[in-house]
Amino acid sequence: MFVLKNQISLEQTVKKSRFLAIAIPVDSEAAVKTALAEHSDPSANHNCYAWRVGNVYRFSDDGEPSGTAGKPIFQAMEGRQLDKTLVIVTRWFGGVLLGAGGLVRAYGGTAAACLREAELEETVASIGGTVHLSFQDLEIVRAKLTSAGMARVMAEQFDHEGCWLTLDIIEKHAEDAALLITNLTRGRSALKLDDNAAE
C-alpha cells in the first residue's frame, strides 16, 4: 500500500463540465469529515468523493446517478493501492449531459489523472501493542525499541508503578519486539498486541 506525501489537485474540462480533483492525506474518519467540510464547494453541482483509512472505506455519488462517481473515484485510488487517502472530485455542470458511461469516465478519469501526478510513499504494515514498564525499565526499553526501528511510541500513561506505552510496531518485528521487552525487563513486562494483530 501507498500513502500520499502531500495534498494535490488537478482540474479538467469534459464536455463543458468542469471537474476539480483534490487528493488529501487523512489518518482517521474525523480527518475525512474535516477535509470534506473544508474542500467541498457549495457552489458546485456535485462534490463526489471516496476515501480509505485501513480497512474502512466509503464513497459518495452526491446526487449523481448511483455508481457513476464515488465508485470510479475509489477504483482510481485502488489502482494506485492508496491508503489513508481522501479524493474529492467536484463538478460544475456545463450544460451537456454526459450519460452514465461519460460520468464514470469523467469522475474516474479526473481522479486517476490527479493521482498519477501525486508523490507517493510506500507504507509499512504495522500493528498496535501495549506494555506496562516499571520506572527502572522504561528508558532502556523505549530507547531500544525506537533505535532498532521496531516501534514508535504513540502514547505514554504514567501510574504509581511505572508507565503504559502504546506502541505502533512494525509487523515483521512484532516477535522481536516482544522478545526484546521480555529480555530487557527479565520477564517483568510482556508486550500485548492488539486483538486485530496477526498471530
mmCIF file of C-alpha atoms in Angstrom:
data_model
loop_
_atom_site.group_PDB
_atom_site.id
_atom_site.type_symbol
_atom_site.label_atom_id
_atom_site.label_comp_id
_atom_site.label_asym_id
_atom_site.label_seq_id
_atom_site.Cartn_x
_atom_site.Cartn_y
_atom_site.Cartn_z
ATOM 1 C CA MET A 1 0.000 0.000 0.000
ATOM 2 C CA PHE A 2 0.965 3.624 -0.504
ATOM 3 C CA VAL A 3 0.069 6.979 1.035
ATOM 4 C CA LEU A 4 0.160 10.497 -0.375
ATOM 5 C CA LYS A 5 3.177 12.571 0.605
ATOM 6 C CA ASN A 6 1.109 15.756 0.289
ATOM 7 C CA GLN A 7 -2.153 17.183 -0.989
ATOM 8 C CA ILE A 8 -2.538 17.593 -4.747
ATOM 9 C CA SER A 9 -5.237 18.872 -7.090
ATOM 10 C CA LEU A 10 -5.973 18.704 -10.805
ATOM 11 C CA GLU A 11 -8.649 20.348 -12.919
ATOM 12 C CA GLN A 12 -10.008 19.338 -16.305
ATOM 13 C CA THR A 13 -12.995 20.093 -18.516
ATOM 14 C CA VAL A 14 -15.126 17.333 -20.007
ATOM 15 C CA LYS A 15 -17.852 18.418 -22.469
ATOM 16 C CA LYS A 16 -18.148 21.866 -20.864
ATOM 17 C CA SER A 17 -18.392 20.500 -17.303
ATOM 18 C CA ARG A 18 -15.523 21.500 -15.029
ATOM 19 C CA PHE A 19 -14.074 18.769 -12.790
ATOM 20 C CA LEU A 20 -11.677 19.502 -9.929
ATOM 21 C CA ALA A 21 -10.000 16.575 -8.146
ATOM 22 C CA ILE A 22 -8.325 17.079 -4.777
ATOM 23 C CA ALA A 23 -6.379 14.198 -3.194
ATOM 24 C CA ILE A 24 -5.775 14.657 0.524
ATOM 25 C CA PRO A 25 -3.791 12.566 3.026
ATOM 26 C CA VAL A 26 -6.003 11.598 6.009
ATOM 27 C CA ASP A 27 -5.398 9.358 9.001
ATOM 28 C CA SER A 28 -8.869 8.967 10.524
ATOM 29 C CA GLU A 29 -12.578 9.265 9.786
ATOM 30 C CA ALA A 30 -12.587 12.523 11.762
ATOM 31 C CA ALA A 31 -9.870 13.894 9.445
ATOM 32 C CA VAL A 32 -12.002 12.857 6.446
ATOM 33 C CA LYS A 33 -15.020 14.780 7.793
ATOM 34 C CA THR A 34 -12.903 17.866 8.425
ATOM 35 C CA ALA A 35 -11.364 17.731 4.927
ATOM 36 C CA LEU A 36 -14.767 17.199 3.281
ATOM 37 C CA ALA A 37 -16.172 20.237 5.087
ATOM 38 C CA GLU A 38 -13.144 22.317 4.109
ATOM 39 C CA HIS A 39 -12.817 21.287 0.448
ATOM 40 C CA SER A 40 -16.402 20.681 -0.722
ATOM 41 C CA ASP A 41 -17.658 23.641 -2.739
ATOM 42 C CA PRO A 42 -21.319 24.522 -2.043
ATOM 43 C CA SER A 43 -21.493 26.468 -5.329
ATOM 44 C CA ALA A 44 -20.730 23.282 -7.309
ATOM 45 C CA ASN A 45 -23.370 20.881 -8.581
ATOM 46 C CA HIS A 46 -21.713 17.806 -7.049
ATOM 47 C CA ASN A 47 -18.927 17.091 -4.549
ATOM 48 C CA CYS A 48 -18.319 13.366 -5.001
ATOM 49 C CA TYR A 49 -15.663 11.524 -3.043
ATOM 50 C CA ALA A 50 -14.025 8.292 -1.956
ATOM 51 C CA TRP A 51 -11.732 7.563 0.959
ATOM 52 C CA ARG A 52 -9.896 4.734 2.677
ATOM 53 C CA VAL A 53 -8.227 4.537 6.080
ATOM 54 C CA GLY A 54 -7.036 0.991 6.741
ATOM 55 C CA ASN A 55 -9.919 -1.437 6.257
ATOM 56 C CA VAL A 56 -12.575 1.300 6.387
ATOM 57 C CA TYR A 57 -13.648 2.941 3.141
ATOM 58 C CA ARG A 58 -16.590 4.936 1.822
ATOM 59 C CA PHE A 59 -17.628 6.666 -1.379
ATOM 60 C CA SER A 60 -20.427 9.038 -2.354
ATOM 61 C CA ASP A 61 -22.101 9.974 -5.639
ATOM 62 C CA ASP A 62 -23.536 13.193 -4.090
ATOM 63 C CA GLY A 63 -26.629 13.246 -6.294
ATOM 64 C CA GLU A 64 -25.091 11.820 -9.467
ATOM 65 C CA PRO A 65 -26.665 8.552 -10.719
ATOM 66 C CA SER A 66 -25.733 5.642 -8.460
ATOM 67 C CA GLY A 67 -22.321 4.143 -9.178
ATOM 68 C CA THR A 68 -21.197 6.857 -11.612
ATOM 69 C CA ALA A 69 -18.952 8.978 -9.382
ATOM 70 C CA GLY A 70 -17.890 7.702 -5.948
ATOM 71 C CA LYS A 71 -17.100 4.164 -7.045
ATOM 72 C CA PRO A 72 -14.977 5.203 -10.072
ATOM 73 C CA ILE A 73 -13.051 7.598 -7.793
ATOM 74 C CA PHE A 74 -12.492 4.738 -5.337
ATOM 75 C CA GLN A 75 -11.358 2.453 -8.179
ATOM 76 C CA ALA A 76 -8.776 5.079 -9.209
ATOM 77 C CA MET A 77 -7.476 5.022 -5.621
ATOM 78 C CA GLU A 78 -7.401 1.225 -5.609
ATOM 79 C CA GLY A 79 -5.460 1.268 -8.876
ATOM 80 C CA ARG A 80 -2.706 3.204 -7.086
ATOM 81 C CA GLN A 81 -3.016 0.998 -3.946
ATOM 82 C CA LEU A 82 -3.691 4.035 -1.757
ATOM 83 C CA ASP A 83 -4.437 4.042 1.958
ATOM 84 C CA LYS A 84 -5.099 6.981 4.289
ATOM 85 C CA THR A 85 -6.388 8.988 1.337
ATOM 86 C CA LEU A 86 -9.456 11.073 0.501
ATOM 87 C CA VAL A 87 -10.188 12.079 -3.095
ATOM 88 C CA ILE A 88 -12.901 14.656 -3.765
ATOM 89 C CA VAL A 89 -13.987 15.343 -7.340
ATOM 90 C CA THR A 90 -16.136 18.464 -7.628
ATOM 91 C CA ARG A 91 -18.251 19.063 -10.740
ATOM 92 C CA TRP A 92 -19.656 22.286 -12.105
ATOM 93 C CA PHE A 93 -22.264 21.343 -14.749
ATOM 94 C CA GLY A 94 -21.552 22.850 -18.150
ATOM 95 C CA GLY A 95 -24.889 22.222 -19.845
ATOM 96 C CA VAL A 96 -24.068 18.976 -21.681
ATOM 97 C CA LEU A 97 -25.351 15.680 -20.260
ATOM 98 C CA LEU A 98 -22.595 13.075 -20.104
ATOM 99 C CA GLY A 99 -24.656 9.914 -19.606
ATOM 100 C CA ALA A 100 -23.767 7.182 -17.108
ATOM 101 C CA GLY A 101 -20.689 5.971 -19.006
ATOM 102 C CA GLY A 102 -19.476 9.513 -19.550
ATOM 103 C CA LEU A 103 -19.832 10.311 -15.847
ATOM 104 C CA VAL A 104 -17.890 7.178 -14.868
ATOM 105 C CA ARG A 105 -15.090 8.133 -17.271
ATOM 106 C CA ALA A 106 -15.092 11.793 -16.196
ATOM 107 C CA TYR A 107 -15.051 11.193 -12.431
ATOM 108 C CA GLY A 108 -12.752 8.168 -12.535
ATOM 109 C CA GLY A 109 -10.507 9.751 -15.157
ATOM 110 C CA THR A 110 -10.152 13.037 -13.282
ATOM 111 C CA ALA A 111 -9.329 11.194 -10.040
ATOM 112 C CA ALA A 112 -6.846 8.911 -11.827
ATOM 113 C CA ALA A 113 -5.136 11.846 -13.589
ATOM 114 C CA CYS A 114 -4.780 13.663 -10.267
ATOM 115 C CA LEU A 115 -3.358 10.574 -8.540
ATOM 116 C CA ARG A 116 -0.867 9.974 -11.369
ATOM 117 C CA GLU A 117 0.642 13.375 -10.510
ATOM 118 C CA ALA A 118 0.807 12.616 -6.778
ATOM 119 C CA GLU A 119 4.010 11.835 -4.934
ATOM 120 C CA LEU A 120 3.517 8.533 -3.085
ATOM 121 C CA GLU A 121 5.275 6.824 -0.219
ATOM 122 C CA GLU A 122 5.142 3.084 0.457
ATOM 123 C CA THR A 123 3.672 2.153 3.826
ATOM 124 C CA VAL A 124 4.994 -0.482 6.172
ATOM 125 C CA ALA A 125 2.462 -2.833 7.784
ATOM 126 C CA SER A 126 2.224 -2.167 11.490
ATOM 127 C CA ILE A 127 0.211 -3.337 14.468
ATOM 128 C CA GLY A 128 -0.629 -1.772 17.782
ATOM 129 C CA GLY A 129 0.501 -3.012 21.140
ATOM 130 C CA THR A 130 0.767 -2.017 24.782
ATOM 131 C CA VAL A 131 3.213 -2.789 27.546
ATOM 132 C CA HIS A 132 3.457 -1.744 31.187
ATOM 133 C CA LEU A 133 7.010 -0.956 32.276
ATOM 134 C CA SER A 134 8.450 -0.139 35.663
ATOM 135 C CA PHE A 135 10.237 3.182 36.008
ATOM 136 C CA GLN A 136 13.578 1.348 36.042
ATOM 137 C CA ASP A 137 12.857 -0.383 32.700
ATOM 138 C CA LEU A 138 11.100 2.451 30.877
ATOM 139 C CA GLU A 139 14.026 4.381 29.397
ATOM 140 C CA ILE A 140 16.061 1.394 28.195
ATOM 141 C CA VAL A 141 13.065 -0.376 26.590
ATOM 142 C CA ARG A 142 11.803 2.784 24.890
ATOM 143 C CA ALA A 143 15.304 3.608 23.603
ATOM 144 C CA LYS A 144 15.996 0.087 22.289
ATOM 145 C CA LEU A 145 12.616 -0.265 20.536
ATOM 146 C CA THR A 146 12.904 3.068 18.760
ATOM 147 C CA SER A 147 16.616 2.927 17.925
ATOM 148 C CA ALA A 148 16.212 -0.567 16.449
ATOM 149 C CA GLY A 149 13.372 0.753 14.266
ATOM 150 C CA MET A 150 10.943 -1.841 15.643
ATOM 151 C CA ALA A 151 8.294 0.508 17.016
ATOM 152 C CA ARG A 152 7.163 4.066 17.608
ATOM 153 C CA VAL A 153 5.805 5.216 20.958
ATOM 154 C CA MET A 154 2.337 6.628 20.290
ATOM 155 C CA ALA A 155 1.339 7.422 23.893
ATOM 156 C CA GLU A 156 2.591 7.182 27.464
ATOM 157 C CA GLN A 157 0.330 6.849 30.507
ATOM 158 C CA PHE A 158 2.084 7.023 33.871
ATOM 159 C CA ASP A 159 0.798 5.412 37.052
ATOM 160 C CA HIS A 160 2.312 4.875 40.513
ATOM 161 C CA GLU A 161 4.230 1.749 39.378
ATOM 162 C CA GLY A 162 5.562 2.899 36.027
ATOM 163 C CA CYS A 163 4.242 3.653 32.579
ATOM 164 C CA TRP A 164 1.912 2.153 29.981
ATOM 165 C CA LEU A 165 3.361 2.554 26.496
ATOM 166 C CA THR A 166 1.061 2.422 23.481
ATOM 167 C CA LEU A 167 3.179 1.283 20.550
ATOM 168 C CA ASP A 168 2.923 1.189 16.775
ATOM 169 C CA ILE A 169 5.043 -1.861 15.941
ATOM 170 C CA ILE A 170 6.348 -2.764 12.505
ATOM 171 C CA GLU A 171 4.525 -6.026 11.890
ATOM 172 C CA LYS A 172 7.548 -8.024 10.772
ATOM 173 C CA HIS A 173 9.331 -7.033 14.024
ATOM 174 C CA ALA A 174 6.476 -7.896 16.426
ATOM 175 C CA GLU A 175 8.059 -11.124 17.719
ATOM 176 C CA ASP A 176 11.466 -9.470 18.064
ATOM 177 C CA ALA A 177 9.918 -6.533 19.949
ATOM 178 C CA ALA A 178 8.123 -8.891 22.345
ATOM 179 C CA LEU A 179 11.328 -10.848 22.967
ATOM 180 C CA LEU A 180 13.349 -7.652 23.452
ATOM 181 C CA ILE A 181 10.893 -6.375 26.073
ATOM 182 C CA THR A 182 10.855 -9.698 27.921
ATOM 183 C CA ASN A 183 14.658 -9.919 27.919
ATOM 184 C CA LEU A 184 15.344 -6.305 28.910
ATOM 185 C CA THR A 185 12.853 -6.475 31.796
ATOM 186 C CA ARG A 186 13.922 -10.010 32.821
ATOM 187 C CA GLY A 187 10.342 -11.173 32.403
ATOM 188 C CA ARG A 188 8.735 -8.394 34.474
ATOM 189 C CA SER A 189 6.878 -6.999 31.433
ATOM 190 C CA ALA A 190 5.288 -8.536 28.352
ATOM 191 C CA LEU A 191 4.086 -6.959 25.123
ATOM 192 C CA LYS A 192 0.361 -7.316 24.451
ATOM 193 C CA LEU A 193 -0.537 -7.000 20.775
ATOM 194 C CA ASP A 194 -3.904 -5.550 19.779
ATOM 195 C CA ASP A 195 -6.663 -8.110 19.181
ATOM 196 C CA ASN A 196 -6.680 -7.460 15.417
ATOM 197 C CA ALA A 197 -2.975 -8.247 15.177
ATOM 198 C CA ALA A 198 -1.867 -11.257 13.188
ATOM 199 C CA GLU A 199 -0.615 -14.064 15.410
#
